[in-house]
């Protein structure tokens, strides 16, 4: 067995590989670029080696530096993870030349499968159905143009060496073919150093279904069932699951057979994935490509089979026979994975960068989180935007879906925008459960493009309300953080709200803008994690006080950093050079306003929020002075003193201690004192 492995990768997959190595008693060498100096996987590894500047070309893609590091630390093998050099045959060759085991298939296998053209020849020979198209070696303009006419539109031009969804172009009108071809060739040459292309008929309602293979060097090859990865954006996977839903058993068996035929034809001896496209209209399946590496979405297969794919991959790379037979591999329950990306799904999935000011992972039942970050991690622009994968497993698909959705809600992350709300909306979409998925799911589910639930204009008042509440809580819970005493987050606010344990927390604040208009924000929760009720949507918001007077806010996947200033009853926030100011109405003012609106002559005490009457300090006929506490209202974890808005006499008491009252309920009527003094 291999004793020491160098991991030629970073982030979540480096951490993932280290976990299996620890279980196997293998020591690990991590490599890192300048941008990853503080990445958690470095501390998890037994050894770590700086390999260069942030740019991948001079660090994670620099084969010689990786080989040197492996030799220096006396590693026997290199695990390439996914992406980077994982499907680079020259790198696998270089490993072999230097006496290092490349954890993956042979350079020859990588080379053949790395070319979509060559892979198709092999798959066709193994009897796997091909998408109608052209994958010949004659790459002349005339031949390709002729082929395009035969195939018809819509068609896809694909880079033979392409990957990660890059180098693909959709042609919907043959008149555009020549131009698209030139662009595809140029793109492919720039990205992959190879300008060969293939043409494929564009499948109308495609489903992406793939089969996980595992082989050894003794001729054994098994499949580990299928995964469905149809939820995609820009031809890249977003949500993956195992097994596939709405898939006829006969088709499934067919896919296993095709994958095994192809694997056996090439004596496949590692983990690998055969990708298929299923035409949802006709039910036909076609070969797409083979990935000769560990796949991003391997955890869903691990969840349903109970196997450790990384451990098995290392095992077979050491030359050991597969420890499991096909009969021993069984499928249990359902697993779904969501890729949590630092990106803005409302703005063309634009990558987001920043510091994770707050980051805690959910620990719900059946949930696994594979991440490459911790609180304080910096998301740089140098690498992939994926920061974590959240995987939920359950006895059936609906349980797995619910668990995943809940876990995404429970994951707390402030400091960089993510696609978390987008992922939840996909999982909660009706058609996610009641129809076969297709790669057009996102387009169909969000025809205008996905948009956050809270309109931009409402973000700031909600942020202000949350900041106000956080400050009140900070004072009352007497949390003395490392922040300086001058921090605005520790000074006393004008309200008297006291948190109490044992109740659900809920509060509502009324914010007044400069023009006198008001916004009411209702919030549930404590400690900077609140749910705001906004129309029909319940929206989570997270706020965290940063050094000085800065506030980090995450809402709807969007991240903003505000400078906050409190002054008696006003709160000012600034963001991106824009300033906002709100006055928070006191409960009295809220009552007075509702009175004014009701044009009622008397001065009464109303419940500013739903709650429990904790104390009634007055009875009918009592004289009261403005500011006297007449009612103590317990609104979940908050105790609030409701005071007489003016001098007078209690006309009626409309509640008793122990009553539950609604927001706006009349509690005590006070009238002007007209009697003798
Ligand atoms: P999977 O098929 O395992 O889900 P993806 O196709 O999403 O994986 O790609 C896995 C990772 O590798 C992603 O980070 C992707 O950007 C990257 N990747 C895949 N192929 C290439 C390639 N040929 N060149 C550069 N990056 C790639
Ligand atoms: P990559 O190497 O970038 O992963 P693939 O050939 O695996 O390239 O295709 C990636 C995705 O593009 C597929 O999962 C599918 O959604 C889409 N796709 C590929 N070929 C076709 C096709 N012929 N018709 C429709 N969609 C396709
Ligand atoms: Mg693919």
XYZ file of C-alpha atoms and ligand atoms in Angstrom:
732
model
C 0.000 0.000 0.000
C 1.074 3.559 -0.724
C 2.443 5.302 2.384
C 2.608 8.940 1.381
C 0.581 10.916 -1.150
C 1.078 14.398 -2.529
C -2.207 16.076 -3.395
C -1.867 18.181 -6.524
C -4.987 20.191 -5.862
C -6.585 22.619 -3.426
C -9.801 23.500 -1.640
C -12.538 21.039 -0.791
C -11.129 18.179 -2.824
C -7.706 18.414 -1.157
C -9.466 18.269 2.222
C -11.607 15.362 1.007
C -8.587 13.318 -0.112
C -6.761 14.001 3.168
C -9.736 12.583 5.099
C -9.545 9.248 3.314
C -5.755 9.136 3.621
C -6.038 9.602 7.384
C -8.434 6.676 7.571
C -6.015 4.555 5.572
C -2.982 5.598 7.630
C -1.392 7.327 4.644
C 0.529 10.544 5.280
C -0.224 13.504 3.045
C 1.643 16.372 1.453
C -0.454 19.385 0.534
C 0.673 21.964 -1.995
C -0.485 25.547 -2.012
C -0.109 28.788 -3.857
C 0.410 32.176 -2.254
C -3.334 32.769 -2.438
C -4.042 29.643 -0.378
C -1.570 30.234 2.465
C -4.301 30.118 5.088
C -6.500 27.443 3.523
C -7.699 24.856 6.054
C -6.543 21.840 4.029
C -2.908 22.855 4.604
C -3.220 22.382 8.348
C -5.060 19.097 7.831
C -2.206 17.610 5.804
C 0.899 16.159 7.447
C 3.195 18.285 5.294
C 2.697 21.317 3.101
C 4.708 22.876 0.353
C 4.403 26.321 -1.210
C 4.537 25.891 -4.976
C 4.179 29.365 -6.351
C 2.123 32.473 -7.010
C -1.697 32.533 -7.079
C -1.947 32.041 -10.849
C -2.737 28.373 -11.481
C -0.415 28.204 -14.492
C 2.568 28.852 -12.223
C 1.373 26.756 -9.294
C -1.296 24.039 -9.469
C -0.799 23.529 -13.201
C 3.004 23.570 -13.086
C 3.805 19.858 -13.452
C 7.521 20.217 -12.672
C 6.936 22.027 -9.419
C 4.531 19.312 -8.320
C 6.963 16.518 -9.198
C 9.770 18.338 -7.366
C 7.615 18.752 -4.280
C 6.641 15.068 -4.358
C 10.296 14.060 -4.513
C 11.379 16.494 -1.853
C 8.777 15.162 0.562
C 9.331 11.555 -0.541
C 5.763 10.961 -1.619
C 5.199 7.742 -3.562
C 2.073 8.847 -5.327
C 0.247 11.939 -6.561
C -3.497 12.377 -6.309
C -4.618 14.978 -8.867
C -8.189 15.501 -7.600
C -10.422 16.952 -10.347
C -9.783 19.847 -12.701
C -6.170 21.111 -12.933
C -3.899 18.226 -14.043
C -6.323 15.397 -13.331
C -6.915 14.605 -17.013
C -3.518 15.599 -18.289
C -1.796 12.589 -19.892
C 1.606 14.344 -20.046
C 1.487 14.864 -16.314
C 0.610 11.207 -15.740
C 3.559 10.309 -17.989
C 5.870 12.599 -16.074
C 4.820 10.981 -12.795
C 5.654 7.547 -14.172
C 9.035 8.755 -15.486
C 9.851 10.003 -12.007
C 8.825 6.774 -10.317
C 5.663 8.253 -8.868
C 2.245 6.587 -8.954
C -0.359 8.792 -10.623
C -3.625 8.021 -8.858
C -5.803 7.547 -11.911
C -5.799 5.425 -15.050
C -2.856 4.990 -17.427
C -1.608 7.954 -19.492
C -2.838 6.130 -22.587
C -6.387 5.858 -21.245
C -6.385 9.517 -20.200
C -5.135 10.504 -23.659
C -7.799 8.562 -25.524
C -10.655 9.703 -23.299
C -9.354 13.271 -23.135
C -10.109 13.604 -26.808
C -13.841 13.523 -27.327
C -13.214 12.427 -30.933
C -11.074 9.435 -30.000
C -13.357 8.531 -27.123
C -16.290 8.372 -29.512
C -14.486 5.958 -31.819
C -13.773 3.700 -28.896
C -17.280 3.907 -27.488
C -18.844 3.280 -30.884
C -16.620 0.206 -31.276
C -17.793 -1.001 -27.852
C -21.387 -0.776 -29.102
C -22.433 2.377 -27.256
C -24.929 4.511 -29.229
C -23.606 7.812 -30.589
C -25.383 11.143 -30.932
C -25.867 11.696 -34.655
C -23.042 13.974 -35.675
C -19.560 14.265 -37.099
C -16.418 13.222 -35.253
C -14.023 12.610 -38.082
C -10.360 13.453 -38.363
C -10.871 15.555 -41.491
C -11.211 18.982 -39.932
C -11.413 21.018 -43.133
C -13.974 23.820 -43.368
C -15.691 22.162 -46.330
C -16.094 18.789 -44.602
C -17.416 20.343 -41.410
C -19.824 22.571 -43.342
C -21.118 19.590 -45.295
C -21.542 17.615 -42.075
C -23.437 20.481 -40.491
C -25.946 20.390 -43.341
C -26.452 16.662 -42.898
C -26.902 16.953 -39.130
C -29.168 19.980 -39.353
C -29.903 22.540 -36.699
C -29.863 22.934 -33.820
C -26.392 21.498 -33.495
C -23.492 21.782 -31.091
C -19.905 22.471 -32.032
C -17.715 20.994 -29.319
C -14.010 21.265 -28.657
C -12.612 17.753 -28.856
C -10.265 18.551 -25.977
C -12.904 20.552 -24.099
C -14.071 20.140 -20.547
C -15.877 21.898 -17.739
C -18.533 23.070 -20.212
C -16.008 25.172 -22.118
C -15.485 25.195 -25.861
C -19.124 24.505 -26.745
C -21.223 26.489 -29.207
C -24.864 26.097 -30.122
C -25.765 26.739 -33.765
C -29.443 27.400 -34.396
C -29.202 28.630 -37.964
C -26.871 27.067 -40.553
C -26.082 30.570 -41.825
C -24.204 31.141 -38.554
C -22.204 27.938 -38.807
C -18.978 29.307 -40.285
C -18.696 32.091 -37.795
C -19.478 29.783 -34.851
C -16.895 27.303 -36.103
C -14.174 29.947 -36.222
C -15.018 31.071 -32.702
C -15.155 27.522 -31.335
C -11.779 26.710 -32.865
C -10.162 29.850 -31.487
C -11.674 29.276 -28.050
C -10.518 25.684 -27.975
C -7.019 26.556 -29.148
C -6.702 29.190 -26.424
C -8.147 27.060 -23.626
C -6.899 23.575 -24.499
C -4.101 24.072 -27.046
C -6.017 22.016 -29.604
C -8.445 23.300 -32.234
C -10.134 20.062 -33.273
C -13.904 20.082 -33.022
C -16.770 17.661 -33.380
C -20.373 18.291 -34.316
C -23.401 16.835 -32.593
C -27.093 17.104 -33.109
C -28.436 19.177 -30.234
C -30.745 16.997 -28.187
C -33.976 18.863 -27.511
C -34.812 17.788 -23.985
C -31.550 16.385 -22.697
C -31.037 14.638 -19.411
C -27.472 14.142 -18.190
C -27.076 10.707 -16.642
C -23.721 9.165 -15.842
C -22.436 5.861 -14.553
C -19.667 5.572 -11.970
C -17.099 2.901 -12.775
C -14.384 1.381 -10.616
C -11.765 -0.988 -11.965
C -8.506 -2.528 -10.799
C -5.300 -3.740 -12.436
C -6.457 -7.359 -12.228
C -9.228 -7.065 -14.779
C -12.080 -6.433 -12.368
C -14.548 -3.717 -13.239
C -17.756 -2.771 -11.449
C -20.289 0.011 -11.721
C -21.536 2.002 -8.740
C -24.913 2.886 -10.230
C -25.901 6.120 -11.905
C -26.068 9.799 -11.062
C -28.294 12.383 -12.630
C -26.685 15.792 -13.204
C -29.288 17.489 -15.375
C -29.559 20.651 -13.309
C -26.891 22.692 -15.064
C -25.992 26.265 -15.846
C -23.643 27.159 -18.687
C -23.269 23.393 -19.331
C -21.965 23.004 -15.771
C -23.513 20.915 -13.055
C -25.268 22.632 -10.171
C -27.250 19.873 -8.439
C -26.527 16.159 -8.729
C -28.193 13.096 -7.329
C -28.079 9.339 -7.063
C -29.958 7.425 -8.225
C -31.776 9.158 -11.110
C -35.509 9.765 -10.724
C -38.074 8.907 -13.418
C -35.695 6.524 -15.168
C -37.108 3.264 -16.577
C -35.351 0.249 -15.100
C -34.578 -1.088 -18.561
C -32.798 2.124 -19.543
C -30.821 2.080 -16.313
C -29.589 -1.449 -16.913
C -28.717 -0.453 -20.451
C -26.565 2.403 -19.210
C -24.729 0.106 -16.787
C -24.068 -2.330 -19.625
C -22.788 0.362 -21.996
C -20.509 1.818 -19.319
C -19.102 -1.601 -18.468
C -18.607 -2.469 -22.158
C -16.623 0.693 -22.692
C -14.647 0.276 -19.464
C -13.812 -3.331 -20.253
C -12.799 -2.444 -23.820
C -10.126 -0.119 -22.414
C -9.200 -2.262 -19.376
C -10.189 0.627 -17.206
C -8.408 0.356 -13.860
C -9.377 3.329 -11.693
C -12.424 5.438 -10.801
C -14.036 6.962 -13.860
C -17.364 8.167 -15.114
C -19.128 7.462 -18.369
C -21.479 10.325 -19.179
C -24.620 9.815 -21.249
C -27.269 12.050 -22.613
C -30.842 10.807 -22.536
C -33.337 12.283 -24.953
C -36.359 12.830 -22.761
C -38.691 12.881 -25.778
C -37.625 9.630 -27.413
C -36.079 7.887 -24.417
C -32.921 7.190 -26.461
C -29.549 7.275 -24.741
C -26.247 8.356 -26.260
C -22.624 8.398 -25.191
C -21.367 11.843 -24.218
C -17.837 11.453 -22.885
C -15.791 9.720 -20.245
C -14.096 11.496 -17.335
C -11.023 9.593 -16.187
C -10.888 10.989 -12.684
C -12.736 11.475 -9.451
C -15.854 13.508 -10.154
C -16.990 16.559 -8.168
C -20.277 14.796 -7.466
C -18.769 11.515 -6.191
C -20.209 12.036 -2.648
C -23.769 11.204 -3.743
C -22.545 7.806 -4.908
C -20.695 7.356 -1.621
C -23.861 8.187 0.291
C -26.029 5.608 -1.469
C -23.412 2.831 -1.626
C -21.652 3.433 1.683
C -18.295 3.146 -0.105
C -15.322 5.515 0.135
C -14.445 6.223 -3.499
C -11.189 7.987 -2.705
C -9.996 5.105 -0.539
C -10.929 2.626 -3.279
C -9.181 4.738 -5.893
C -5.972 4.737 -3.832
C -6.374 1.039 -3.146
C -6.495 0.103 -6.831
C -3.725 2.568 -7.705
C -1.508 0.640 -5.257
C -2.114 -2.436 -7.392
C -4.473 -4.153 -4.974
C -7.524 -5.995 -6.261
C -10.973 -4.469 -5.796
C -12.192 -5.394 -2.314
C -15.841 -5.440 -3.439
C -17.704 -7.431 -6.071
C -20.636 -6.177 -8.133
C -23.039 -8.240 -6.011
C -21.744 -6.664 -2.819
C -22.461 -3.148 -4.040
C -25.958 -2.157 -3.059
C -27.923 1.020 -3.236
C -29.531 2.505 -0.163
C -31.825 5.537 -0.200
C -31.331 8.732 -2.149
C -28.640 11.407 -2.077
C -28.580 14.914 -3.552
C -25.674 17.331 -3.746
C -25.731 21.085 -4.248
C -22.673 23.056 -5.294
C -22.408 26.150 -3.148
C -20.691 28.709 -5.328
C -19.487 32.226 -4.605
C -21.429 33.657 -7.510
C -24.434 35.844 -8.234
C -27.116 33.805 -10.013
C -29.064 37.017 -10.702
C -26.124 38.534 -12.620
C -25.060 35.844 -15.041
C -23.432 33.772 -12.264
C -20.747 36.389 -11.880
C -18.116 35.150 -9.410
C -18.008 36.906 -6.054
C -14.961 37.464 -3.913
C -14.483 38.505 -0.305
C -13.839 37.297 3.224
C -16.092 34.819 5.008
C -16.832 36.972 8.064
C -19.215 34.335 9.366
C -19.179 30.715 8.296
C -20.684 27.740 10.074
C -21.760 24.482 8.486
C -25.030 22.729 9.200
C -24.951 19.497 11.169
C -28.425 18.232 10.336
C -29.241 14.545 10.182
C -28.137 12.887 6.947
C -26.136 15.906 5.815
C -22.498 15.984 4.762
C -20.586 19.136 3.895
C -17.376 18.934 1.867
C -15.814 22.354 2.003
C -12.513 24.043 1.526
C -13.143 27.043 3.720
C -13.521 28.123 7.344
C -14.658 31.348 8.950
C -12.136 33.994 7.948
C -11.240 32.353 4.618
C -10.730 34.693 1.709
C -12.400 33.862 -1.594
C -9.965 35.032 -4.258
C -10.590 35.452 -7.964
C -7.936 32.912 -8.959
C -9.820 29.617 -8.871
C -13.172 27.952 -9.242
C -16.073 29.668 -7.474
C -17.188 26.488 -5.712
C -16.628 26.847 -1.959
C -18.506 23.867 -0.610
C -20.710 20.953 -1.527
C -23.688 20.161 0.638
C -24.877 16.573 0.335
C -28.051 15.196 1.889
C -28.940 11.533 2.142
C -32.297 10.088 3.122
C -34.455 7.008 2.723
C -36.195 8.544 -0.299
C -35.877 11.442 -2.708
C -38.273 13.790 -0.960
C -36.521 13.357 2.377
C -33.146 13.980 0.756
C -34.516 17.089 -0.970
C -35.992 18.470 2.227
C -32.834 17.775 4.172
C -30.689 19.490 1.577
C -32.931 22.522 1.432
C -32.982 22.805 5.231
C -29.212 22.379 5.410
C -28.692 25.181 2.895
C -30.853 27.392 5.058
C -28.951 26.430 8.195
C -25.553 27.029 6.695
C -24.541 30.455 7.859
C -22.305 32.457 5.622
C -21.741 36.192 5.628
C -19.095 38.027 3.673
C -19.463 36.922 0.100
C -22.490 36.465 -2.120
C -23.465 32.878 -2.930
C -25.993 30.912 -4.924
C -27.588 29.404 -1.777
C -31.067 30.972 -2.271
C -31.008 29.950 -5.925
C -30.192 26.364 -4.941
C -33.053 26.340 -2.443
C -35.469 27.695 -5.030
C -34.488 24.905 -7.421
C -34.984 22.238 -4.762
C -38.321 23.690 -3.720
C -39.605 24.091 -7.278
C -42.658 21.956 -8.025
C -41.093 20.441 -11.137
C -37.977 19.384 -9.277
C -40.043 16.609 -7.760
C -42.875 15.880 -10.164
C -41.153 15.727 -13.558
C -38.055 14.229 -15.085
C -35.258 16.783 -14.838
C -33.694 18.127 -18.022
C -30.738 20.421 -18.614
C -33.265 23.158 -19.433
C -34.695 23.032 -15.936
C -33.234 26.376 -14.838
C -34.373 28.151 -18.001
C -37.877 26.774 -17.665
C -38.167 27.280 -13.926
C -36.931 30.880 -14.088
C -37.896 32.134 -17.555
C -36.924 35.730 -16.736
C -33.732 34.580 -15.093
C -33.579 33.874 -11.380
C -34.091 36.915 -9.213
C -33.674 37.366 -5.483
C -36.926 37.517 -3.539
C -36.265 40.853 -1.909
C -36.182 43.757 -4.347
C -33.002 45.774 -4.093
C -34.815 48.806 -2.791
C -35.982 46.886 0.262
C -32.611 45.479 1.193
C -31.378 48.517 3.090
C -34.354 48.981 5.449
C -34.232 45.281 6.263
C -30.494 45.517 6.873
C -31.074 48.552 9.101
C -33.741 46.736 11.109
C -31.494 43.712 11.541
C -28.587 45.933 12.598
C -30.815 47.628 15.152
C -31.922 44.318 16.596
C -28.386 42.966 16.669
C -27.280 45.983 18.616
C -30.094 45.617 21.125
C -29.233 41.982 21.575
C -25.552 42.741 21.896
C -26.289 45.047 24.775
C -28.794 42.870 26.546
C -26.936 39.639 26.284
C -23.920 41.566 27.589
C -21.665 39.844 25.158
C -18.299 41.426 25.586
C -16.448 40.604 22.456
C -12.923 41.557 21.580
C -14.279 44.727 20.069
C -13.315 48.004 21.645
C -15.580 49.694 24.135
C -16.107 52.503 21.637
C -17.724 50.129 19.191
C -21.241 51.278 18.444
C -22.332 47.687 18.762
C -21.984 47.858 22.532
C -23.623 51.124 23.449
C -27.093 51.314 24.840
C -30.009 51.905 22.566
C -33.088 53.869 23.499
C -35.289 50.825 23.855
C -35.818 48.581 26.801
C -35.981 45.166 25.306
C -34.907 42.207 27.311
C -34.287 38.779 25.896
C -35.741 35.828 27.666
C -34.929 32.229 27.034
C -37.439 29.584 26.169
C -39.613 31.332 23.626
C -39.500 31.826 19.942
C -38.144 35.267 19.252
C -39.978 37.753 17.171
C -39.936 41.484 16.904
C -41.162 44.087 14.523
C -39.629 47.464 13.920
C -41.039 50.444 12.108
C -38.493 52.476 10.183
C -39.206 55.985 9.064
C -37.504 57.378 5.986
C -36.661 61.040 5.416
C -39.875 61.598 3.515
C -41.914 60.370 6.471
C -42.903 57.095 4.854
C -42.467 54.005 6.969
C -41.472 50.402 6.464
C -42.376 47.713 8.956
C -39.939 44.852 9.257
C -40.888 41.756 11.195
C -38.061 39.544 12.332
C -37.756 36.165 13.977
C -34.569 34.789 15.416
C -31.645 35.860 17.549
C -27.926 36.370 17.376
C -27.709 37.993 13.976
C -29.578 35.206 12.161
C -33.085 36.379 11.483
C -35.948 35.540 9.231
C -37.764 38.526 7.852
C -41.305 38.147 6.691
C -41.673 39.927 3.416
C -44.847 39.396 1.431
C -45.421 35.685 1.009
C -41.726 34.923 1.431
C -39.876 34.240 4.588
C -36.383 35.451 3.924
C -33.327 34.624 5.956
C -30.922 37.438 6.735
C -27.649 37.240 8.556
C -25.800 40.136 10.057
C -22.485 40.301 11.837
C -20.778 43.200 13.548
C -17.282 43.657 12.230
C -14.417 45.697 13.600
C -15.113 49.360 14.065
C -18.615 50.299 12.999
C -18.928 48.002 10.018
C -21.722 45.549 9.551
C -21.673 42.495 7.303
C -25.056 41.585 5.875
C -26.096 38.587 3.822
C -29.576 38.482 2.408
C -30.917 36.348 -0.418
C -27.390 35.270 -1.273
C -26.324 38.871 -1.685
C -23.588 40.240 0.486
C -23.114 43.824 1.530
C -20.866 45.564 3.916
C -22.255 48.711 5.513
C -20.765 51.360 7.706
C -23.273 51.855 10.452
C -23.815 54.756 12.767
C -26.353 54.806 15.602
C -27.614 58.016 17.117
C -30.381 57.818 19.707
C -33.269 56.675 17.598
C -31.708 56.878 14.189
C -29.518 54.533 12.289
C -27.423 55.526 9.281
C -25.907 53.047 6.895
C -23.588 53.633 4.029
C -22.669 51.230 1.299
C -20.784 51.820 -1.919
C -20.847 55.562 -1.390
C -24.608 55.674 -0.867
C -25.985 56.794 2.479
C -29.293 55.769 4.040
C -30.839 57.056 7.215
C -33.811 55.730 9.157
C -35.503 56.704 12.355
C -36.748 53.752 14.345
C -40.111 54.578 15.841
C -40.529 53.817 19.522
C -43.451 51.597 20.497
C -45.229 54.736 21.692
C -44.834 56.427 18.378
C -46.100 53.339 16.667
C -49.173 53.393 18.912
C -49.718 57.056 18.415
C -49.568 56.651 14.702
C -52.093 53.860 14.709
C -54.263 56.009 16.924
C -53.965 58.931 14.608
C -54.871 56.726 11.789
C -57.877 55.432 13.648
C -58.657 59.035 14.535
C -59.665 57.854 17.938
C -59.837 60.602 20.559
C -58.372 58.632 23.437
C -54.793 57.706 24.086
C -54.483 54.012 24.283
C -51.832 51.383 24.615
C -51.599 48.882 21.773
C -49.488 45.781 21.366
C -46.627 46.739 19.012
C -46.085 43.104 18.120
C -47.782 39.824 18.881
C -46.946 38.567 22.356
C -47.907 37.455 25.791
C -49.111 39.921 28.413
C -46.637 39.359 31.252
C -47.809 42.031 33.653
C -50.729 44.422 33.933
C -49.758 47.248 36.250
C -52.983 49.246 36.201
C -56.677 48.760 36.707
C -59.684 50.705 35.679
C -59.928 54.226 37.173
C -56.190 54.369 38.035
C -54.458 57.622 37.423
C -51.378 57.388 35.257
C -48.665 59.788 34.200
C -47.062 59.805 30.768
C -44.251 57.257 30.746
C -45.668 55.056 33.508
C -45.321 51.393 32.711
C -48.820 50.045 32.291
C -48.198 46.727 30.579
C -45.200 44.447 30.243
C -45.472 42.512 27.036
C -43.422 39.452 26.464
C -42.875 39.076 22.820
C -41.090 35.803 22.576
C -37.622 36.351 23.946
C -38.163 40.055 24.369
C -39.783 41.769 27.308
C -41.114 45.145 26.480
C -42.453 47.858 28.744
C -45.477 49.589 27.293
C -45.962 52.992 28.829
C -48.787 55.466 29.104
C -48.498 57.861 26.211
C -49.913 60.727 28.339
C -51.238 61.694 31.735
C -54.771 60.480 32.376
C -57.074 57.917 33.879
C -57.397 54.317 32.846
C -60.755 53.919 31.188
C -60.535 50.200 30.575
C -58.069 47.360 30.703
C -58.643 45.038 27.792
C -56.268 42.230 28.735
C -55.046 40.111 31.617
C -51.659 38.719 32.468
C -51.238 35.527 30.513
C -53.277 36.635 27.483
C -51.797 36.173 24.054
C -52.404 39.245 21.963
C -52.000 40.120 18.323
C -49.997 42.955 16.915
C -52.024 46.155 17.168
C -54.399 44.811 19.831
C -55.853 47.440 22.131
C -54.581 46.680 25.636
C -55.375 49.673 27.813
C -57.584 52.698 27.109
C -56.569 55.933 28.779
C -58.654 59.063 28.753
C -57.934 62.592 29.675
C -58.261 63.273 33.337
C -61.423 65.385 33.525
C -62.279 64.684 37.173
C -61.319 66.699 40.250
C -57.753 66.707 41.345
P -17.621 16.943 -12.923
O -17.853 16.334 -14.262
O -16.735 16.175 -12.004
O -18.836 17.439 -12.272
P -16.945 19.462 -13.984
O -17.096 19.141 -15.427
O -17.907 20.392 -13.364
O -16.774 18.166 -13.152
O -15.476 19.968 -13.741
C -14.824 19.685 -12.530
C -13.870 20.773 -12.224
O -12.800 20.743 -13.125
C -14.453 22.130 -12.334
O -13.803 22.929 -11.394
C -14.133 22.526 -13.763
O -14.081 23.923 -13.861
C -12.792 21.885 -13.928
N -12.496 21.380 -15.278
C -12.975 20.260 -15.845
N -12.406 20.043 -17.009
C -11.537 21.051 -17.213
C -10.617 21.391 -18.243
N -10.454 20.631 -19.293
N -9.899 22.502 -18.103
C -10.040 23.265 -17.023
N -10.865 22.989 -16.029
C -11.600 21.908 -16.100
P -17.750 18.713 -20.889
O -16.504 18.021 -21.242
O -17.640 20.186 -20.941
O -18.339 18.182 -19.621
P -19.898 17.278 -22.267
O -19.785 16.720 -23.626
O -19.867 16.335 -21.139
O -18.757 18.365 -22.085
O -21.210 18.171 -22.193
C -21.500 18.973 -21.091
C -22.984 19.268 -21.043
O -23.422 19.909 -22.252
C -23.869 18.051 -20.941
O -24.035 17.623 -19.618
C -25.167 18.540 -21.566
O -25.899 19.289 -20.629
C -24.702 19.470 -22.646
N -24.620 18.779 -23.944
C -23.544 18.172 -24.452
N -23.806 17.641 -25.665
C -25.087 17.910 -25.936
C -25.957 17.639 -27.050
N -25.532 16.992 -28.114
N -27.226 18.074 -26.981
C -27.663 18.755 -25.905
N -26.901 19.050 -24.850
C -25.616 18.641 -24.847
Mg -18.948 16.276 -19.243
